[in-house]
Every structure is written in structure tokens, then in C-alpha cells.
PDB file of N, CA and C in Angstrom:
ATOM      1  N   MET A   1     -62.270 -15.423  -9.891  1.00 61.00           N
ATOM      2  CA  MET A   1     -60.840 -15.497 -10.135  1.00 61.00           C
ATOM      3  C   MET A   1     -60.458 -16.865 -10.710  1.00 61.00           C
ATOM      4  N   ASN A   2     -61.027 -17.941 -10.150  1.00 76.00           N
ATOM      5  CA  ASN A   2     -60.728 -19.277 -10.671  1.00 76.00           C
ATOM      6  C   ASN A   2     -61.175 -19.406 -12.119  1.00 76.00           C
ATOM      7  N   ARG A   3     -62.280 -18.770 -12.455  1.00 80.00           N
ATOM      8  CA  ARG A   3     -62.771 -18.829 -13.832  1.00 80.00           C
ATOM      9  C   ARG A   3     -61.778 -18.167 -14.779  1.00 80.00           C
ATOM     10  N   GLY A   4     -61.176 -17.062 -14.347  1.00 78.00           N
ATOM     11  CA  GLY A   4     -60.178 -16.386 -15.169  1.00 78.00           C
ATOM     12  C   GLY A   4     -58.942 -17.244 -15.391  1.00 78.00           C
ATOM     13  N   ILE A   5     -58.512 -17.934 -14.346  1.00 79.00           N
ATOM     14  CA  ILE A   5     -57.355 -18.829 -14.471  1.00 79.00           C
ATOM     15  C   ILE A   5     -57.673 -19.950 -15.442  1.00 79.00           C
ATOM     16  N   LEU A   6     -58.863 -20.513 -15.313  1.00 78.00           N
ATOM     17  CA  LEU A   6     -59.262 -21.610 -16.196  1.00 78.00           C
ATOM     18  C   LEU A   6     -59.339 -21.141 -17.643  1.00 78.00           C
ATOM     19  N   LEU A   7     -59.910 -19.961 -17.864  1.00 77.00           N
ATOM     20  CA  LEU A   7     -59.985 -19.426 -19.226  1.00 77.00           C
ATOM     21  C   LEU A   7     -58.597 -19.184 -19.805  1.00 77.00           C
ATOM     22  N   ALA A   8     -57.689 -18.666 -18.994  1.00 76.00           N
ATOM     23  CA  ALA A   8     -56.321 -18.442 -19.470  1.00 76.00           C
ATOM     24  C   ALA A   8     -55.657 -19.760 -19.837  1.00 76.00           C
ATOM     25  N   PHE A   9     -55.874 -20.781 -19.015  1.00 77.00           N
ATOM     26  CA  PHE A   9     -55.297 -22.094 -19.318  1.00 77.00           C
ATOM     27  C   PHE A   9     -55.866 -22.660 -20.611  1.00 77.00           C
ATOM     28  N   LEU A  10     -57.177 -22.538 -20.780  1.00 74.00           N
ATOM     29  CA  LEU A  10     -57.796 -23.049 -22.009  1.00 74.00           C
ATOM     30  C   LEU A  10     -57.268 -22.312 -23.231  1.00 74.00           C
ATOM     31  N   LEU A  11     -57.090 -21.008 -23.110  1.00 73.00           N
ATOM     32  CA  LEU A  11     -56.556 -20.225 -24.224  1.00 73.00           C
ATOM     33  C   LEU A  11     -55.143 -20.677 -24.572  1.00 73.00           C
ATOM     34  N   ILE A  12     -54.308 -20.842 -23.561  1.00 70.00           N
ATOM     35  CA  ILE A  12     -52.923 -21.262 -23.800  1.00 70.00           C
ATOM     36  C   ILE A  12     -52.873 -22.664 -24.386  1.00 70.00           C
ATOM     37  N   SER A  13     -53.695 -23.576 -23.851  1.00 71.00           N
ATOM     38  CA  SER A  13     -53.667 -24.944 -24.374  1.00 71.00           C
ATOM     39  C   SER A  13     -54.167 -24.997 -25.806  1.00 71.00           C
ATOM     40  N   SER A  14     -55.153 -24.159 -26.151  1.00 68.00           N
ATOM     41  CA  SER A  14     -55.611 -24.127 -27.540  1.00 68.00           C
ATOM     42  C   SER A  14     -54.536 -23.527 -28.443  1.00 68.00           C
ATOM     43  N   LEU A  15     -53.794 -22.537 -27.944  1.00 62.00           N
ATOM     44  CA  LEU A  15     -52.687 -21.980 -28.724  1.00 62.00           C
ATOM     45  C   LEU A  15     -51.614 -23.031 -28.977  1.00 62.00           C
ATOM     46  N   VAL A  16     -51.362 -23.862 -27.989  1.00 60.00           N
ATOM     47  CA  VAL A  16     -50.346 -24.904 -28.140  1.00 60.00           C
ATOM     48  C   VAL A  16     -50.733 -25.838 -29.279  1.00 60.00           C
ATOM     49  N   THR A  17     -52.008 -26.208 -29.364  1.00 58.00           N
ATOM     50  CA  THR A  17     -52.421 -27.140 -30.414  1.00 58.00           C
ATOM     51  C   THR A  17     -52.501 -26.443 -31.763  1.00 58.00           C
ATOM     52  N   VAL A  18     -53.010 -25.205 -31.800  1.00 55.00           N
ATOM     53  CA  VAL A  18     -53.186 -24.501 -33.072  1.00 55.00           C
ATOM     54  C   VAL A  18     -51.843 -24.107 -33.675  1.00 55.00           C
ATOM     55  N   GLU A  19     -50.925 -23.640 -32.842  1.00 51.00           N
ATOM     56  CA  GLU A  19     -49.646 -23.143 -33.336  1.00 51.00           C
ATOM     57  C   GLU A  19     -48.597 -24.246 -33.461  1.00 51.00           C
ATOM     58  N   GLY A  20     -49.026 -25.497 -33.445  1.00 53.00           N
ATOM     59  CA  GLY A  20     -48.091 -26.611 -33.499  1.00 53.00           C
ATOM     60  C   GLY A  20     -47.206 -26.603 -34.726  1.00 53.00           C
ATOM     61  N   GLY A  21     -47.668 -26.021 -35.826  1.00 56.00           N
ATOM     62  CA  GLY A  21     -46.887 -26.015 -37.047  1.00 56.00           C
ATOM     63  C   GLY A  21     -45.748 -25.009 -37.047  1.00 56.00           C
ATOM     64  N   LEU A  22     -45.674 -24.135 -36.057  1.00 58.00           N
ATOM     65  CA  LEU A  22     -44.667 -23.070 -36.071  1.00 58.00           C
ATOM     66  C   LEU A  22     -43.340 -23.484 -35.455  1.00 58.00           C
ATOM     67  N   GLY A  23     -43.252 -24.687 -34.962  1.00 60.00           N
ATOM     68  CA  GLY A  23     -41.968 -25.142 -34.426  1.00 60.00           C
ATOM     69  C   GLY A  23     -42.065 -25.615 -32.995  1.00 60.00           C
ATOM     70  N   ARG A  24     -41.160 -26.510 -32.678  1.00 62.00           N
ATOM     71  CA  ARG A  24     -41.195 -27.145 -31.364  1.00 62.00           C
ATOM     72  C   ARG A  24     -40.844 -26.168 -30.246  1.00 62.00           C
ATOM     73  N   SER A  25     -39.948 -25.218 -30.505  1.00 65.00           N
ATOM     74  CA  SER A  25     -39.527 -24.297 -29.440  1.00 65.00           C
ATOM     75  C   SER A  25     -40.687 -23.422 -28.971  1.00 65.00           C
ATOM     76  N   LEU A  26     -41.503 -22.953 -29.920  1.00 65.00           N
ATOM     77  CA  LEU A  26     -42.659 -22.135 -29.542  1.00 65.00           C
ATOM     78  C   LEU A  26     -43.650 -22.961 -28.736  1.00 65.00           C
ATOM     79  N   ARG A  27     -43.884 -24.181 -29.189  1.00 63.00           N
ATOM     80  CA  ARG A  27     -44.802 -25.055 -28.469  1.00 63.00           C
ATOM     81  C   ARG A  27     -44.300 -25.316 -27.057  1.00 63.00           C
ATOM     82  N   LYS A  28     -43.002 -25.566 -26.943  1.00 71.00           N
ATOM     83  CA  LYS A  28     -42.411 -25.850 -25.633  1.00 71.00           C
ATOM     84  C   LYS A  28     -42.546 -24.633 -24.719  1.00 71.00           C
ATOM     85  N   ARG A  29     -42.330 -23.435 -25.268  1.00 71.00           N
ATOM     86  CA  ARG A  29     -42.441 -22.207 -24.479  1.00 71.00           C
ATOM     87  C   ARG A  29     -43.880 -22.022 -23.996  1.00 71.00           C
ATOM     88  N   LEU A  30     -44.848 -22.230 -24.877  1.00 68.00           N
ATOM     89  CA  LEU A  30     -46.242 -22.066 -24.489  1.00 68.00           C
ATOM     90  C   LEU A  30     -46.642 -23.100 -23.446  1.00 68.00           C
ATOM     91  N   LYS A  31     -46.132 -24.320 -23.587  1.00 71.00           N
ATOM     92  CA  LYS A  31     -46.449 -25.347 -22.593  1.00 71.00           C
ATOM     93  C   LYS A  31     -45.872 -24.978 -21.238  1.00 71.00           C
ATOM     94  N   SER A  32     -44.647 -24.453 -21.225  1.00 75.00           N
ATOM     95  CA  SER A  32     -44.037 -24.089 -19.950  1.00 75.00           C
ATOM     96  C   SER A  32     -44.787 -22.930 -19.304  1.00 75.00           C
ATOM     97  N   ILE A  33     -45.342 -22.035 -20.124  1.00 72.00           N
ATOM     98  CA  ILE A  33     -46.169 -20.949 -19.589  1.00 72.00           C
ATOM     99  C   ILE A  33     -47.479 -21.520 -19.053  1.00 72.00           C
ATOM    100  N   GLY A  34     -48.033 -22.493 -19.752  1.00 69.00           N
ATOM    101  CA  GLY A  34     -49.330 -23.057 -19.376  1.00 69.00           C
ATOM    102  C   GLY A  34     -49.287 -23.990 -18.185  1.00 69.00           C
ATOM    103  N   ARG A  35     -48.115 -24.506 -17.849  1.00 75.00           N
ATOM    104  CA  ARG A  35     -48.017 -25.500 -16.778  1.00 75.00           C
ATOM    105  C   ARG A  35     -48.541 -24.994 -15.430  1.00 75.00           C
ATOM    106  N   PRO A  36     -48.168 -23.790 -14.973  1.00 74.00           N
ATOM    107  CA  PRO A  36     -48.727 -23.309 -13.696  1.00 74.00           C
ATOM    108  C   PRO A  36     -50.242 -23.144 -13.748  1.00 74.00           C
ATOM    109  N   PHE A  37     -50.768 -22.746 -14.916  1.00 75.00           N
ATOM    110  CA  PHE A  37     -52.214 -22.611 -15.048  1.00 75.00           C
ATOM    111  C   PHE A  37     -52.883 -23.975 -14.957  1.00 75.00           C
ATOM    112  N   GLU A  38     -52.229 -24.993 -15.518  1.00 75.00           N
ATOM    113  CA  GLU A  38     -52.777 -26.342 -15.463  1.00 75.00           C
ATOM    114  C   GLU A  38     -52.854 -26.817 -14.020  1.00 75.00           C
ATOM    115  N   ARG A  39     -51.788 -26.575 -13.261  1.00 78.00           N
ATOM    116  CA  ARG A  39     -51.779 -26.967 -11.851  1.00 78.00           C
ATOM    117  C   ARG A  39     -52.880 -26.237 -11.088  1.00 78.00           C
ATOM    118  N   ALA A  40     -53.019 -24.948 -11.330  1.00 78.00           N
ATOM    119  CA  ALA A  40     -54.045 -24.159 -10.641  1.00 78.00           C
ATOM    120  C   ALA A  40     -55.435 -24.650 -11.019  1.00 78.00           C
ATOM    121  N   GLY A  41     -55.628 -25.004 -12.282  1.00 76.00           N
ATOM    122  CA  GLY A  41     -56.922 -25.513 -12.730  1.00 76.00           C
ATOM    123  C   GLY A  41     -57.269 -26.828 -12.067  1.00 76.00           C
ATOM    124  N   LYS A  42     -56.285 -27.719 -11.945  1.00 80.00           N
ATOM    125  CA  LYS A  42     -56.518 -29.005 -11.284  1.00 80.00           C
ATOM    126  C   LYS A  42     -56.850 -28.788  -9.815  1.00 80.00           C
ATOM    127  N   LYS A  43     -56.125 -27.874  -9.179  1.00 81.00           N
ATOM    128  CA  LYS A  43     -56.358 -27.598  -7.763  1.00 81.00           C
ATOM    129  C   LYS A  43     -57.760 -27.028  -7.561  1.00 81.00           C
ATOM    130  N   ALA A  44     -58.167 -26.113  -8.442  1.00 77.00           N
ATOM    131  CA  ALA A  44     -59.505 -25.531  -8.345  1.00 77.00           C
ATOM    132  C   ALA A  44     -60.568 -26.603  -8.547  1.00 77.00           C
ATOM    133  N   ALA A  45     -60.327 -27.541  -9.471  1.00 78.00           N
ATOM    134  CA  ALA A  45     -61.283 -28.622  -9.705  1.00 78.00           C
ATOM    135  C   ALA A  45     -61.383 -29.525  -8.478  1.00 78.00           C
ATOM    136  N   GLU A  46     -60.246 -29.810  -7.843  1.00 82.00           N
ATOM    137  CA  GLU A  46     -60.259 -30.635  -6.634  1.00 82.00           C
ATOM    138  C   GLU A  46     -61.018 -29.941  -5.511  1.00 82.00           C
ATOM    139  N   ILE A  47     -60.798 -28.639  -5.364  1.00 78.00           N
ATOM    140  CA  ILE A  47     -61.490 -27.874  -4.319  1.00 78.00           C
ATOM    141  C   ILE A  47     -62.993 -27.871  -4.581  1.00 78.00           C
ATOM    142  N   ALA A  48     -63.372 -27.684  -5.844  1.00 76.00           N
ATOM    143  CA  ALA A  48     -64.794 -27.673  -6.190  1.00 76.00           C
ATOM    144  C   ALA A  48     -65.420 -29.039  -5.936  1.00 76.00           C
ATOM    145  N   ALA A  49     -64.703 -30.115  -6.276  1.00 77.00           N
ATOM    146  CA  ALA A  49     -65.219 -31.464  -6.046  1.00 77.00           C
ATOM    147  C   ALA A  49     -65.355 -31.735  -4.550  1.00 77.00           C
ATOM    148  N   ALA A  50     -64.368 -31.308  -3.776  1.00 79.00           N
ATOM    149  CA  ALA A  50     -64.425 -31.500  -2.328  1.00 79.00           C
ATOM    150  C   ALA A  50     -65.581 -30.701  -1.726  1.00 79.00           C
ATOM    151  N   GLY A  51     -65.816 -29.507  -2.258  1.00 77.00           N
ATOM    152  CA  GLY A  51     -66.931 -28.686  -1.778  1.00 77.00           C
ATOM    153  C   GLY A  51     -68.272 -29.307  -2.111  1.00 77.00           C
ATOM    154  N   ALA A  52     -68.374 -29.936  -3.278  1.00 73.00           N
ATOM    155  CA  ALA A  52     -69.631 -30.564  -3.685  1.00 73.00           C
ATOM    156  C   ALA A  52     -69.909 -31.801  -2.838  1.00 73.00           C
ATOM    157  N   VAL A  53     -68.864 -32.554  -2.514  1.00 72.00           N
ATOM    158  CA  VAL A  53     -69.029 -33.767  -1.705  1.00 72.00           C
ATOM    159  C   VAL A  53     -69.317 -33.398  -0.255  1.00 72.00           C
ATOM    160  N   GLY A  54     -68.585 -32.404   0.248  1.00 60.00           N
ATOM    161  CA  GLY A  54     -68.711 -31.999   1.656  1.00 60.00           C
ATOM    162  C   GLY A  54     -69.898 -31.171   1.829  1.00 60.00           C
TER     163      GLY A  54
END
């Protein structure tokens, strides 16, 4: 499940960079959609790091 969240975040972040020429509003919308995925990705990375250390 975490892998799916990470893949979705990567897809959205790549769309944000690729579609940059289509206007600021689209970019802003994609970023706002991607923000929860970014938080989830960071949390998953922290959990994985804590698991590796512990």
C-alpha cells in the first residue's frame, strides 16, 4: 500500500513539472492534490527509517 502511495505521489509530482507550461492554476491544483501524498510519503519514509534503526 505504501508503494502505491509513493508511486501516486511521484506521478503527480512529475505531472506538476511536465505540465508547468499550461498555467499556474493547473500547477497549483496538482500541487494541492499532491500535498497529502507528499505527507504520507514522508511519514512512510520515517517509519521505514525507524524500523531499520530499531
